Structure formats: structure tokens, C-alpha cells
PDB file of C-alpha atoms and ligand atoms in Angstrom:
ATOM      1  CA  MET A 158       0.180   0.142   0.268  1.00 60.00           C
ATOM      2  CA  LYS A 159       3.593   2.315  -0.093  1.00 73.00           C
ATOM      3  CA  GLY A 160       1.783   5.362  -1.999  1.00 89.00           C
ATOM      4  CA  LYS A 161       3.979   8.265  -3.009  1.00 93.00           C
ATOM      5  CA  GLN A 162       4.000  10.482   0.124  1.00 95.00           C
ATOM      6  CA  ILE A 163       2.387  14.247  -0.700  1.00 93.00           C
ATOM      7  CA  GLY A 164       1.730  15.181   2.712  1.00 89.00           C
ATOM      8  CA  ALA A 165       2.935  15.433   6.026  1.00 86.00           C
ATOM      9  CA  GLY A 166       2.216  16.932   9.647  1.00 79.00           C
ATOM     10  CA  ARG A 167       1.996  16.457  13.269  1.00 80.00           C
ATOM     11  CA  THR A 168      -0.004  13.789  13.450  1.00 90.00           C
ATOM     12  CA  ALA A 169       0.059  12.460  10.397  1.00 94.00           C
ATOM     13  CA  GLU A 170       1.015  11.637   6.747  1.00 95.00           C
ATOM     14  CA  VAL A 171      -0.654  11.732   3.592  1.00 96.00           C
ATOM     15  CA  ARG A 172       0.204   9.492   0.436  1.00 96.00           C
ATOM     16  CA  GLU A 173      -1.808   8.815  -2.865  1.00 96.00           C
ATOM     17  CA  TYR A 174      -4.008   5.612  -2.620  1.00 95.00           C
ATOM     18  CA  GLY A 175      -5.904   4.648  -5.178  1.00 91.00           C
ATOM     19  CA  GLU A 176      -7.908   6.231  -7.954  1.00 94.00           C
ATOM     20  CA  GLY A 177      -8.163   9.822  -7.169  1.00 97.00           C
ATOM     21  CA  THR A 178      -8.034   9.354  -3.101  1.00 98.00           C
ATOM     22  CA  ILE A 179      -5.311   9.831  -0.892  1.00 97.00           C
ATOM     23  CA  VAL A 180      -4.989   7.959   2.400  1.00 97.00           C
ATOM     24  CA  LYS A 181      -3.749  10.221   5.974  1.00 98.00           C
ATOM     25  CA  LEU A 182      -2.593   7.696   7.951  1.00 97.00           C
ATOM     26  CA  TYR A 183      -1.785   8.683  11.472  1.00 97.00           C
ATOM     27  CA  LEU A 184       0.781   8.143  13.608  1.00 94.00           C
ATOM     28  CA  GLU A 185       0.805   4.854  14.972  1.00 93.00           C
ATOM     29  CA  ASP A 186      -0.471   4.608  18.512  1.00 91.00           C
ATOM     30  CA  PHE A 187      -2.427   7.879  17.909  1.00 95.00           C
ATOM     31  CA  PRO A 188      -5.715   7.811  20.006  1.00 96.00           C
ATOM     32  CA  ALA A 189      -8.807   6.915  17.842  1.00 96.00           C
ATOM     33  CA  GLU A 190     -11.421   9.345  19.472  1.00 96.00           C
ATOM     34  CA  PRO A 191      -9.946  12.238  17.421  1.00 97.00           C
ATOM     35  CA  ILE A 192      -9.695   9.924  14.253  1.00 98.00           C
ATOM     36  CA  ARG A 193     -13.373   9.209  14.971  1.00 98.00           C
ATOM     37  CA  GLN A 194     -13.576  13.009  15.541  1.00 98.00           C
ATOM     38  CA  GLU A 195     -12.099  13.820  11.549  1.00 98.00           C
ATOM     39  CA  PHE A 196     -13.813  11.768  10.117  1.00 98.00           C
ATOM     40  CA  LYS A 197     -17.535  12.613  11.711  1.00 98.00           C
ATOM     41  CA  VAL A 198     -16.416  16.886  10.663  1.00 98.00           C
ATOM     42  CA  SER A 199     -15.378  16.291   7.743  1.00 98.00           C
ATOM     43  CA  THR A 200     -18.564  14.177   6.344  1.00 98.00           C
ATOM     44  CA  TYR A 201     -20.461  16.676   8.738  1.00 98.00           C
ATOM     45  CA  VAL A 202     -18.622  19.744   6.456  1.00 98.00           C
ATOM     46  CA  TYR A 203     -18.726  17.823   3.439  1.00 98.00           C
ATOM     47  CA  ASN A 204     -23.087  16.823   3.894  1.00 98.00           C
ATOM     48  CA  GLN A 205     -23.677  21.048   4.444  1.00 96.00           C
ATOM     49  CA  GLY A 206     -22.175  22.306   1.299  1.00 95.00           C
ATOM     50  CA  GLY A 207     -21.214  25.932   1.503  1.00 96.00           C
ATOM     51  CA  VAL A 208     -17.510  25.413   1.643  1.00 98.00           C
ATOM     52  CA  SER A 209     -15.084  22.945  -0.491  1.00 98.00           C
ATOM     53  CA  THR A 210     -14.070  19.891   1.282  1.00 98.00           C
ATOM     54  CA  PRO A 211     -12.611  16.696   0.348  1.00 98.00           C
ATOM     55  CA  ARG A 212     -15.226  13.925  -0.189  1.00 98.00           C
ATOM     56  CA  PRO A 213     -13.844  11.406   2.779  1.00 98.00           C
ATOM     57  CA  VAL A 214     -14.834   8.003   1.585  1.00 98.00           C
ATOM     58  CA  GLY A 215     -13.763   5.906   4.663  1.00 98.00           C
ATOM     59  CA  GLN A 216     -11.595   5.111   7.735  1.00 98.00           C
ATOM     60  CA  VAL A 217      -9.409   2.452   6.885  1.00 97.00           C
ATOM     61  CA  GLU A 218      -6.297  -0.016   8.659  1.00 95.00           C
ATOM     62  CA  ALA A 219      -3.071  -0.110   7.036  1.00 89.00           C
ATOM     63  CA  GLU A 220       0.054  -1.313   8.395  1.00 85.00           C
ATOM     64  CA  GLY A 221      -1.142  -1.318  11.760  1.00 90.00           C
ATOM     65  CA  ARG A 222      -2.493   2.166  11.615  1.00 96.00           C
ATOM     66  CA  SER A 223      -5.778   4.020  11.105  1.00 97.00           C
ATOM     67  CA  GLY A 224      -6.176   6.209   8.387  1.00 97.00           C
ATOM     68  CA  ILE A 225      -9.112   8.398   6.459  1.00 98.00           C
ATOM     69  CA  VAL A 226      -9.498   7.762   2.845  1.00 98.00           C
ATOM     70  CA  PHE A 227     -10.458  11.220   0.858  1.00 98.00           C
ATOM     71  CA  GLN A 228     -10.951  12.439  -2.298  1.00 98.00           C
ATOM     72  CA  GLN A 229      -7.767  13.782  -4.041  1.00 98.00           C
ATOM     73  CA  ILE A 230      -6.922  17.733  -3.991  1.00 98.00           C
ATOM     74  CA  HIS A 231      -4.394  18.865  -6.920  1.00 97.00           C
ATOM     75  CA  GLY A 232      -3.247  21.995  -5.262  1.00 97.00           C
ATOM     76  CA  ARG A 233      -1.191  23.824  -3.728  1.00 96.00           C
ATOM     77  CA  SER A 234      -1.146  24.843   0.259  1.00 95.00           C
ATOM     78  CA  LEU A 235      -2.016  28.525   0.838  1.00 96.00           C
ATOM     79  CA  LEU A 236       1.104  28.546   3.405  1.00 93.00           C
ATOM     80  CA  SER A 237       3.534  27.184   0.116  1.00 92.00           C
ATOM     81  CA  LEU A 238       1.872  29.895  -2.378  1.00 95.00           C
ATOM     82  CA  ILE A 239       2.341  32.757   0.483  1.00 94.00           C
ATOM     83  CA  SER A 240       6.502  31.573   0.232  1.00 90.00           C
ATOM     84  CA  GLY A 241       6.573  31.172  -2.918  1.00 91.00           C
ATOM     85  CA  GLN A 242       4.886  34.594  -3.887  1.00 94.00           C
ATOM     86  CA  PRO A 243       5.226  36.822  -1.205  1.00 92.00           C
ATOM     87  CA  TRP A 244       4.239  39.858  -2.450  1.00 95.00           C
ATOM     88  CA  ARG A 245       0.870  38.590  -2.925  1.00 97.00           C
ATOM     89  CA  LEU A 246       0.365  38.018   0.627  1.00 96.00           C
ATOM     90  CA  PRO A 247      -2.338  40.644   1.331  1.00 98.00           C
ATOM     91  CA  VAL A 248      -4.296  38.911  -1.682  1.00 98.00           C
ATOM     92  CA  TYR A 249      -4.015  35.404  -0.033  1.00 98.00           C
ATOM     93  CA  ALA A 250      -4.429  36.859   3.838  1.00 98.00           C
ATOM     94  CA  ARG A 251      -7.656  38.520   2.933  1.00 98.00           C
ATOM     95  CA  GLN A 252      -8.968  35.084   0.630  1.00 98.00           C
ATOM     96  CA  LEU A 253      -8.085  33.442   4.149  1.00 98.00           C
ATOM     97  CA  ALA A 254     -10.352  35.816   6.183  1.00 98.00           C
ATOM     98  CA  ALA A 255     -12.977  35.682   3.555  1.00 98.00           C
ATOM     99  CA  LEU A 256     -12.752  31.705   3.733  1.00 98.00           C
ATOM    100  CA  HIS A 257     -12.866  31.478   7.240  1.00 98.00           C
ATOM    101  CA  HIS A 258     -16.235  34.196   7.626  1.00 98.00           C
ATOM    102  CA  GLN A 259     -17.767  31.801   4.629  1.00 98.00           C
ATOM    103  CA  LEU A 260     -17.335  28.538   6.850  1.00 98.00           C
ATOM    104  CA  HIS A 261     -18.739  30.974   9.998  1.00 98.00           C
ATOM    105  CA  GLN A 262     -21.735  31.208   7.725  1.00 98.00           C
ATOM    106  CA  LEU A 263     -22.329  27.269   8.059  1.00 98.00           C
ATOM    107  CA  GLU A 264     -24.428  26.125  11.384  1.00 98.00           C
ATOM    108  CA  GLY A 265     -22.834  24.043  14.150  1.00 98.00           C
ATOM    109  CA  SER A 266     -24.702  20.958  15.477  1.00 97.00           C
ATOM    110  CA  PRO A 267     -23.981  19.436  19.094  1.00 96.00           C
ATOM    111  CA  GLU A 268     -23.304  16.723  17.423  1.00 97.00           C
ATOM    112  CA  ILE A 269     -19.650  17.414  16.596  1.00 98.00           C
ATOM    113  CA  GLY A 270     -19.359  19.177  19.754  1.00 98.00           C
ATOM    114  CA  ARG A 271     -19.467  22.166  21.521  1.00 98.00           C
ATOM    115  CA  HIS A 272     -16.234  24.737  21.309  1.00 98.00           C
ATOM    116  CA  LYS A 273     -16.842  26.028  24.626  1.00 98.00           C
ATOM    117  CA  GLU A 274     -16.931  22.202  26.718  1.00 98.00           C
ATOM    118  CA  LEU A 275     -13.592  21.002  24.655  1.00 98.00           C
ATOM    119  CA  LEU A 276     -11.798  24.325  25.961  1.00 98.00           C
ATOM    120  CA  GLU A 277     -12.784  24.124  29.513  1.00 98.00           C
ATOM    121  CA  ARG A 278     -11.623  20.227  29.057  1.00 98.00           C
ATOM    122  CA  GLN A 279      -8.324  21.315  27.561  1.00 98.00           C
ATOM    123  CA  ILE A 280      -7.671  24.134  30.333  1.00 98.00           C
ATOM    124  CA  VAL A 281      -8.196  21.804  32.848  1.00 98.00           C
ATOM    125  CA  ALA A 282      -5.873  19.838  31.334  1.00 98.00           C
ATOM    126  CA  ALA A 283      -3.275  22.204  30.231  1.00 98.00           C
ATOM    127  CA  PRO A 284       0.459  22.061  31.509  1.00 98.00           C
ATOM    128  CA  MET A 285       2.593  24.446  32.718  1.00 98.00           C
ATOM    129  CA  LEU A 286      -0.709  26.368  34.736  1.00 98.00           C
ATOM    130  CA  THR A 287      -0.798  26.422  38.360  1.00 98.00           C
ATOM    131  CA  MET A 288      -4.259  25.366  39.537  1.00 98.00           C
ATOM    132  CA  GLU A 289      -5.182  29.639  40.143  1.00 98.00           C
ATOM    133  CA  GLU A 290      -4.199  30.107  37.031  1.00 98.00           C
ATOM    134  CA  LYS A 291      -6.348  27.637  34.980  1.00 98.00           C
ATOM    135  CA  THR A 292      -9.497  28.254  37.884  1.00 98.00           C
ATOM    136  CA  ALA A 293      -8.793  31.988  36.500  1.00 98.00           C
ATOM    137  CA  VAL A 294      -8.979  31.415  32.622  1.00 98.00           C
ATOM    138  CA  LEU A 295     -12.043  29.428  33.409  1.00 98.00           C
ATOM    139  CA  GLU A 296     -14.118  32.103  34.793  1.00 98.00           C
ATOM    140  CA  HIS A 297     -12.707  34.928  32.276  1.00 98.00           C
ATOM    141  CA  LEU A 298     -14.425  31.955  29.845  1.00 98.00           C
ATOM    142  CA  ARG A 299     -17.510  30.996  31.108  1.00 98.00           C
ATOM    143  CA  PRO A 300     -19.787  34.623  30.428  1.00 98.00           C
ATOM    144  CA  LEU A 301     -18.106  34.266  26.357  1.00 98.00           C
ATOM    145  CA  PRO A 302     -21.350  33.931  24.544  1.00 98.00           C
ATOM    146  CA  GLU A 303     -21.206  29.709  23.153  1.00 98.00           C
ATOM    147  CA  GLY A 304     -22.412  30.526  19.635  1.00 98.00           C
ATOM    148  CA  ASN A 305     -23.362  27.546  17.129  1.00 98.00           C
ATOM    149  CA  ARG A 306     -22.037  28.293  14.127  1.00 98.00           C
ATOM    150  CA  LEU A 307     -19.527  25.718  12.532  1.00 98.00           C
ATOM    151  CA  CYS A 308     -15.630  26.265  14.278  1.00 99.00           C
ATOM    152  CA  HIS A 309     -12.591  24.858  12.326  1.00 98.00           C
ATOM    153  CA  GLY A 310     -10.579  24.850  15.378  1.00 98.00           C
ATOM    154  CA  ASP A 311      -6.812  24.436  13.504  1.00 97.00           C
ATOM    155  CA  PHE A 312      -7.507  27.532  10.441  1.00 98.00           C
ATOM    156  CA  HIS A 313      -4.752  28.421   9.092  1.00 96.00           C
ATOM    157  CA  PRO A 314      -2.834  28.884   5.692  1.00 95.00           C
ATOM    158  CA  ASP A 315      -1.225  25.451   5.338  1.00 93.00           C
ATOM    159  CA  ASN A 316      -5.185  23.856   6.015  1.00 95.00           C
ATOM    160  CA  VAL A 317      -5.933  25.738   3.233  1.00 98.00           C
ATOM    161  CA  LEU A 318      -5.293  23.988  -0.603  1.00 98.00           C
ATOM    162  CA  ILE A 319      -5.953  25.657  -3.906  1.00 98.00           C
ATOM    163  CA  ASP A 320      -6.639  24.317  -7.179  1.00 98.00           C
ATOM    164  CA  ALA A 321      -8.289  25.679 -10.336  1.00 97.00           C
ATOM    165  CA  GLU A 322     -11.664  25.178  -8.930  1.00 95.00           C
ATOM    166  CA  GLY A 323     -11.135  27.099  -5.504  1.00 97.00           C
ATOM    167  CA  ALA A 324     -10.359  26.727  -2.282  1.00 98.00           C
ATOM    168  CA  TRP A 325     -10.698  23.723   0.091  1.00 98.00           C
ATOM    169  CA  ILE A 326     -10.577  23.387   3.515  1.00 98.00           C
ATOM    170  CA  ILE A 327      -8.748  20.670   4.897  1.00 98.00           C
ATOM    171  CA  ASP A 328      -8.105  18.932   8.420  1.00 97.00           C
ATOM    172  CA  TRP A 329     -11.142  18.806  10.763  1.00 98.00           C
ATOM    173  CA  MET A 330      -9.855  17.225  13.521  1.00 97.00           C
ATOM    174  CA  ASN A 331     -10.336  20.371  16.046  1.00 98.00           C
ATOM    175  CA  GLY A 332     -13.804  21.304  14.284  1.00 98.00           C
ATOM    176  CA  THR A 333     -16.736  21.967  16.902  1.00 98.00           C
ATOM    177  CA  SER A 334     -20.021  24.149  17.063  1.00 98.00           C
ATOM    178  CA  GLY A 335     -19.344  27.403  18.960  1.00 98.00           C
ATOM    179  CA  ASN A 336     -18.515  31.277  18.170  1.00 99.00           C
ATOM    180  CA  PRO A 337     -16.697  32.062  15.089  1.00 99.00           C
ATOM    181  CA  ALA A 338     -15.062  35.252  17.654  1.00 99.00           C
ATOM    182  CA  ALA A 339     -12.970  32.074  19.328  1.00 99.00           C
ATOM    183  CA  ASP A 340     -12.091  30.060  16.156  1.00 98.00           C
ATOM    184  CA  ALA A 341     -10.914  33.944  14.571  1.00 98.00           C
ATOM    185  CA  ALA A 342      -9.048  34.121  18.347  1.00 98.00           C
ATOM    186  CA  ARG A 343      -7.093  30.465  17.703  1.00 98.00           C
ATOM    187  CA  SER A 344      -6.261  31.661  13.785  1.00 98.00           C
ATOM    188  CA  ILE A 345      -4.898  34.812  15.579  1.00 97.00           C
ATOM    189  CA  LEU A 346      -2.768  33.336  18.217  1.00 97.00           C
ATOM    190  CA  LEU A 347      -1.249  30.435  15.367  1.00 95.00           C
ATOM    191  CA  PHE A 348      -0.331  33.580  12.920  1.00 94.00           C
ATOM    192  CA  SER A 349       1.177  35.427  15.599  1.00 90.00           C
ATOM    193  CA  MET A 350       2.984  32.335  18.029  1.00 86.00           C
ATOM    194  CA  GLY A 351       2.368  29.009  15.881  1.00 75.00           C
ATOM    195  CA  SER A 352       5.538  27.015  15.420  1.00 69.00           C
ATOM    196  CA  MET A 353       5.605  25.370  12.031  1.00 63.00           C
ATOM    197  CA  PRO A 354       5.761  21.470  12.523  1.00 58.00           C
ATOM    198  CA  PRO A 355       9.239  19.428  12.348  1.00 57.00           C
ATOM    199  CA  GLY A 356       9.812  18.522   8.732  1.00 58.00           C
ATOM    200  CA  SER A 357       7.555  21.325   7.011  1.00 61.00           C
ATOM    201  CA  SER A 358       9.651  22.182   3.786  1.00 61.00           C
ATOM    202  CA  LEU A 359      12.068  25.295   3.804  1.00 61.00           C
ATOM    203  CA  ALA A 360       9.622  27.420   1.950  1.00 60.00           C
ATOM    204  CA  ALA A 361       7.409  26.773   4.540  1.00 63.00           C
ATOM    205  CA  ARG A 362      10.024  27.936   7.060  1.00 64.00           C
ATOM    206  CA  VAL A 363      10.742  31.440   5.564  1.00 63.00           C
ATOM    207  CA  VAL A 364       7.287  32.236   6.534  1.00 61.00           C
ATOM    208  CA  THR A 365       8.194  33.796   9.278  1.00 71.00           C
ATOM    209  CA  GLY A 366       8.679  37.506  11.290  1.00 77.00           C
ATOM    210  CA  PHE A 367       7.730  40.477   9.085  1.00 84.00           C
ATOM    211  CA  ILE A 368       4.728  37.805   6.786  1.00 90.00           C
ATOM    212  CA  ARG A 369       3.258  36.418   9.848  1.00 92.00           C
ATOM    213  CA  GLN A 370       2.613  40.095  11.583  1.00 92.00           C
ATOM    214  CA  LYS A 371       1.602  41.273   7.986  1.00 95.00           C
ATOM    215  CA  LEU A 372      -0.846  38.236   7.538  1.00 96.00           C
ATOM    216  CA  THR A 373      -2.599  38.646  11.172  1.00 97.00           C
ATOM    217  CA  LYS A 374      -3.256  42.659  10.492  1.00 97.00           C
ATOM    218  CA  ILE A 375      -4.571  42.080   7.345  1.00 98.00           C
ATOM    219  CA  TYR A 376      -6.722  38.572   8.582  1.00 98.00           C
ATOM    220  CA  ILE A 377      -7.431  40.934  11.006  1.00 98.00           C
ATOM    221  CA  ARG A 378      -8.658  43.984   9.466  1.00 98.00           C
ATOM    222  CA  GLU A 379     -10.801  41.670   6.469  1.00 98.00           C
ATOM    223  CA  TYR A 380     -11.965  39.320   8.953  1.00 99.00           C
ATOM    224  CA  LEU A 381     -13.705  41.992  11.174  1.00 98.00           C
ATOM    225  CA  SER A 382     -15.032  43.634   8.038  1.00 98.00           C
ATOM    226  CA  LEU A 383     -16.184  41.127   6.609  1.00 98.00           C
ATOM    227  CA  SER A 384     -18.133  39.597   9.859  1.00 98.00           C
ATOM    228  CA  GLY A 385     -18.981  43.035  11.821  1.00 98.00           C
ATOM    229  CA  TYR A 386     -17.473  41.461  15.094  1.00 98.00           C
ATOM    230  CA  SER A 387     -15.102  44.100  17.106  1.00 98.00           C
ATOM    231  CA  TYR A 388     -12.122  43.375  17.742  1.00 98.00           C
ATOM    232  CA  THR A 389     -12.524  43.247  21.552  1.00 98.00           C
ATOM    233  CA  GLU A 390     -14.855  40.506  20.982  1.00 98.00           C
ATOM    234  CA  ILE A 391     -12.534  38.617  19.322  1.00 98.00           C
ATOM    235  CA  LYS A 392      -9.467  39.558  21.643  1.00 98.00           C
ATOM    236  CA  ALA A 393     -11.449  38.174  24.667  1.00 98.00           C
ATOM    237  CA  TRP A 394     -11.399  34.478  23.467  1.00 98.00           C
ATOM    238  CA  ILE A 395      -7.039  35.149  22.984  1.00 98.00           C
ATOM    239  CA  LEU A 396      -6.616  34.015  26.488  1.00 98.00           C
ATOM    240  CA  PRO A 397      -9.015  30.548  27.025  1.00 98.00           C
ATOM    241  CA  VAL A 398      -7.230  29.540  23.249  1.00 98.00           C
ATOM    242  CA  ALA A 399      -4.119  30.113  24.252  1.00 98.00           C
ATOM    243  CA  ALA A 400      -4.550  28.361  27.398  1.00 98.00           C
ATOM    244  CA  ALA A 401      -5.872  25.181  25.410  1.00 98.00           C
ATOM    245  CA  ARG A 402      -3.160  25.290  23.027  1.00 97.00           C
ATOM    246  CA  LEU A 403      -0.926  24.538  25.861  1.00 98.00           C
ATOM    247  CA  THR A 404      -2.173  20.370  25.670  1.00 97.00           C
ATOM    248  CA  GLU A 405      -1.482  20.230  22.143  1.00 94.00           C
ATOM    249  CA  GLY A 406       1.984  18.763  20.612  1.00 89.00           C
ATOM    250  CA  VAL A 407       3.844  22.345  20.163  1.00 90.00           C
ATOM    251  CA  PRO A 408       7.539  22.406  20.722  1.00 91.00           C
ATOM    252  CA  ALA A 409       8.627  23.688  24.056  1.00 94.00           C
ATOM    253  CA  GLY A 410       9.683  26.598  22.866  1.00 93.00           C
ATOM    254  CA  GLU A 411       6.405  27.682  21.796  1.00 93.00           C
ATOM    255  CA  LYS A 412       4.983  26.288  24.987  1.00 96.00           C
ATOM    256  CA  GLU A 413       6.986  28.911  26.695  1.00 96.00           C
ATOM    257  CA  ASN A 414       6.336  31.457  24.967  1.00 96.00           C
ATOM    258  CA  LEU A 415       2.027  30.275  25.428  1.00 97.00           C
ATOM    259  CA  ALA A 416       2.688  30.924  29.006  1.00 98.00           C
ATOM    260  CA  LYS A 417       4.244  33.624  29.142  1.00 98.00           C
ATOM    261  CA  GLU A 418       1.334  35.941  26.987  1.00 97.00           C
ATOM    262  CA  ILE A 419      -1.463  33.450  29.407  1.00 98.00           C
ATOM    263  CA  ARG A 420      -0.097  35.260  32.478  1.00 98.00           C
ATOM    264  CA  ARG A 421       0.737  38.610  30.321  1.00 98.00           C
ATOM    265  CA  ARG A 422      -2.849  38.758  29.453  1.00 98.00           C
ATOM    266  CA  LEU A 423      -4.184  37.035  33.066  1.00 98.00           C
ATOM    267  CA  SER A 424      -2.218  40.406  34.969  1.00 98.00           C
ATOM    268  CA  ALA A 425      -3.764  42.855  32.860  1.00 96.00           C
ATOM    269  CA  LEU A 426      -7.107  41.461  33.600  1.00 95.00           C
ATOM    270  CA  ARG A 427      -6.680  41.414  37.474  1.00 93.00           C
ATOM    271  CA  LYS A 428      -5.224  45.070  37.368  1.00 91.00           C
ATOM    272  CA  HIS A 429      -8.567  45.759  34.935  1.00 84.00           C
ATOM    273  CA  GLN A 430     -10.964  44.741  38.325  1.00 80.00           C
ATOM    274  CA  ILE A 431      -8.576  46.225  40.723  1.00 76.00           C
ATOM    275  CA  SER A 432      -9.041  49.494  39.149  1.00 65.00           C
ATOM    276  CA  PRO A 433     -12.172  49.248  36.275  1.00 54.00           C
ATOM    277  CA  GLY A 434     -11.779  52.525  34.868  1.00 51.00           C
ATOM    278  CA  VAL A 435      -8.182  51.610  33.489  1.00 46.00           C
ATOM    279  CA  HIS A 436      -8.273  49.841  30.220  1.00 47.00           C
ATOM    280  CA  ASP A 437      -5.525  47.909  28.597  1.00 45.00           C
ATOM    281  CA  LYS A 438      -4.584  48.506  24.870  1.00 41.00           C
TER     282      LYS A 438
HETATM  283  N1  ATP B 180      -7.035  15.540   0.446  1.00 65.98           N
HETATM  284  C1  ATP B 180      -6.188  15.981  -0.030  1.00 65.98           C
HETATM  285  N2  ATP B 180      -5.640  15.821  -1.084  1.00 65.98           N
HETATM  286  C2  ATP B 180      -4.444  16.079  -1.501  1.00 65.98           C
HETATM  287  N3  ATP B 180      -3.455  16.524  -0.480  1.00 65.98           N
HETATM  288  C3  ATP B 180      -4.253  16.592   0.650  1.00 65.98           C
HETATM  289  C4  ATP B 180      -5.380  16.379   1.262  1.00 65.98           C
HETATM  290  N4  ATP B 180      -4.989  16.353   2.652  1.00 65.98           N
HETATM  291  C5  ATP B 180      -4.150  16.816   2.952  1.00 65.98           C
HETATM  292  N5  ATP B 180      -3.322  16.976   1.671  1.00 65.98           N
HETATM  293  C6  ATP B 180      -1.634  16.979   1.984  1.00 65.98           C
HETATM  294  O1  ATP B 180      -1.521  16.694   3.052  1.00 65.98           O
HETATM  295  C7  ATP B 180      -0.926  17.602   4.142  1.00 65.98           C
HETATM  296  C8  ATP B 180      -1.252  17.694   5.893  1.00 65.98           C
HETATM  297  O2  ATP B 180      -2.863  16.970   5.854  1.00 65.98           O
HETATM  298  P1  ATP B 180      -3.391  17.530   7.289  1.00 65.98           P
HETATM  299  O3  ATP B 180      -3.012  19.113   7.068  1.00 65.98           O
HETATM  300  O4  ATP B 180      -5.018  16.884   6.917  1.00 65.98           O
HETATM  301  O5  ATP B 180      -2.422  16.714   7.990  1.00 65.98           O
HETATM  302  P2  ATP B 180      -1.903  17.135   9.371  1.00 65.98           P
HETATM  303  O6  ATP B 180      -1.391  18.596   8.881  1.00 65.98           O
HETATM  304  O7  ATP B 180      -0.632  16.292   9.616  1.00 65.98           O
HETATM  305  O8  ATP B 180      -2.732  17.515  10.371  1.00 65.98           O
HETATM  306  P3  ATP B 180      -2.521  18.192  11.614  1.00 65.98           P
HETATM  307  O9  ATP B 180      -2.356  19.608  11.329  1.00 65.98           O
HETATM  308  O10 ATP B 180      -3.199  17.654  12.880  1.00 65.98           O
HETATM  309  O11 ATP B 180      -1.551  18.120  12.313  1.00 65.98           O
HETATM  310  C9  ATP B 180      -1.834  18.594   3.725  1.00 65.98           C
HETATM  311  O12 ATP B 180      -0.719  19.857   3.872  1.00 65.98           O
HETATM  312  C10 ATP B 180      -1.529  18.209   2.291  1.00 65.98           C
HETATM  313  O13 ATP B 180      -0.499  18.831   1.780  1.00 65.98           O
HETATM  314 MG1   MG B 181      -2.638  20.469   8.637  1.00 65.98          MG
END
């Protein structure tokens, strides 16, 4: 079953598999639940229509590993397009924001899980934070509006493939039903702090510093203008999504930066509570 490898990430490798299909093969011993979730959410999104996503064909076992077979897309990721043509970044960043807004028009369903409940579980399980810090993050999360729209949960330029037909959204393992503002906050966190998976192409790794800052700025401007959200509504979710990200298999350096950012935001909140007249910028 040795098909040609066409992609690899932190959780899986992707290989050609049959006519017009690929298999996403998860690492050995990867837990079954998130794989079921990816199949469930991909199928939910595919059946809803409204955004393009590769057709999920079925779940398989191969070489002692679990996999999902999907329709093959012959395209390039937005990340590789950005790194190949950085001068076109404004166009790609606006396209990314428009796609995100488009998927947020779709309804979620409790059947795919509720985003706030997932965040709560992840914050409770987060390493590096004290009990007091976790409690403060959970208290901040509690009053935030739950929402019932489709959320991708990991929306970044490597999870969008572009071909002659248009844009395809992949990698729905973290998909839930929730508040689009929370999903946008997660993307902003990824653009500004997320590290590239080990083994990413050189092209992907040059997308750093200046390009990330510009991507973040243009994405925010475009997403706010399309969605009608204020930045304050989105910013409120950065703290809980940052704490939840600590549970993911991200490099130690990124976790340190996340923990610092979380503490900075918690202390800004505390100051704000003590003197409500003072607004953080
Ligand atoms: N349906 C598809 N058709 C063609 N190529 C695909 C398809 N699905 C995935 N790929 C390729 O494989 C790469 C990895 O796929 P995907 O993003 O689903 O997994 P991952 O990155 O390992 O997941 P995670 O982000 O959870 O670590 C993609 O960036 C893309 O290049
Ligand atoms: Mg991916």
C-alpha cells in the first residue's frame, strides 16, 4: 500500500491511495477518538455544502495504523503559495479571512461537539499553569457567548488547498460548534505564535517574522470588516484558546511563549478588575 507521500504533519502522513484518493495515515498509537472526530466533522461539513472540502470516503486500517481516505485535491496550500509569492500576501491574507468568514456562516451541531466544552476540558488538562491560573482562565471563559456556528479549530494557511476550481478546506480534527469569534482568535494566535511542524518544507519555514505580522494584520482587518465583530469581541477569546493550545503537541519553546502570554493577559485582567477605569490597550 506504499503510495507516494504527498504531505506530512504533526499527527499524520498523507499518501496517494487508489484512483483520485489519498489516505491520511495517523501516527502509530495515535488515539482513536480524534480520528473518529475528524471523520465525523469532515463528513458533516461535506454533507452541509457551503464550503469545499475533500469528500471523506471512509476509515481504513493499513500497516497497523488508522487512516481516513479522502478525495485527492491537486493543488497547493495557501502557505506554499505565500512563501513562493510573498509579494501577493495581501491577496492571500484577504482570501484566508473571506474563507474563514464563509465557513462561519454554516451552522454547527451539538453532534460534532461544543467548542466551549472542549476548551474547558483542555484548560483543565493544560500543563505549565497553576490551579489558580487555570481557575482564572475558566472564570474568564464562562461568560463568553457560546455560539452555534461551524468552527474549524485549526484554520491556518497550510489547511487550505487551492486548485483550478478554487479553495478547499482540510484537516477538520478540531472542528466543533461554537462562536466564530473564538475560532478567529485561535487563528490569530496561530499566525502570530504557532511554530511550523518539524519536517516542514524550507518554503514553509521562511514564512516568519515580517510575513506573519503582515498576515495577522491583514487577516484581522478583513475578518472584522466581513463579520462585523469588533476586535474586543475576538480578543476576549485569546486567553482561553492560548491556554487550551498548551495541551497540544507543540514544541517546548512555543509552550513557554504561550505560558508567558497567558500570564501577561491574566495580570492585565487583574489590574483591570482592581481599577475598572483603566483599560488595557
Ligand atoms: N485531500 C487531500 N488532497 C491532497 N493533499 C492533501 C489532502 N489532504 C491533505 N493533503 C496534504 O497533506 C498535508 C497534511 O494534511 P493534514 O493537514 O490533513 O494533516 P496534518 O497537518 O498532519 O494534520 P495536523 O495539522 O493535525 O497535524 C496537507 O498540508 C496537504 O499537503
Ligand atoms: Mg494540517
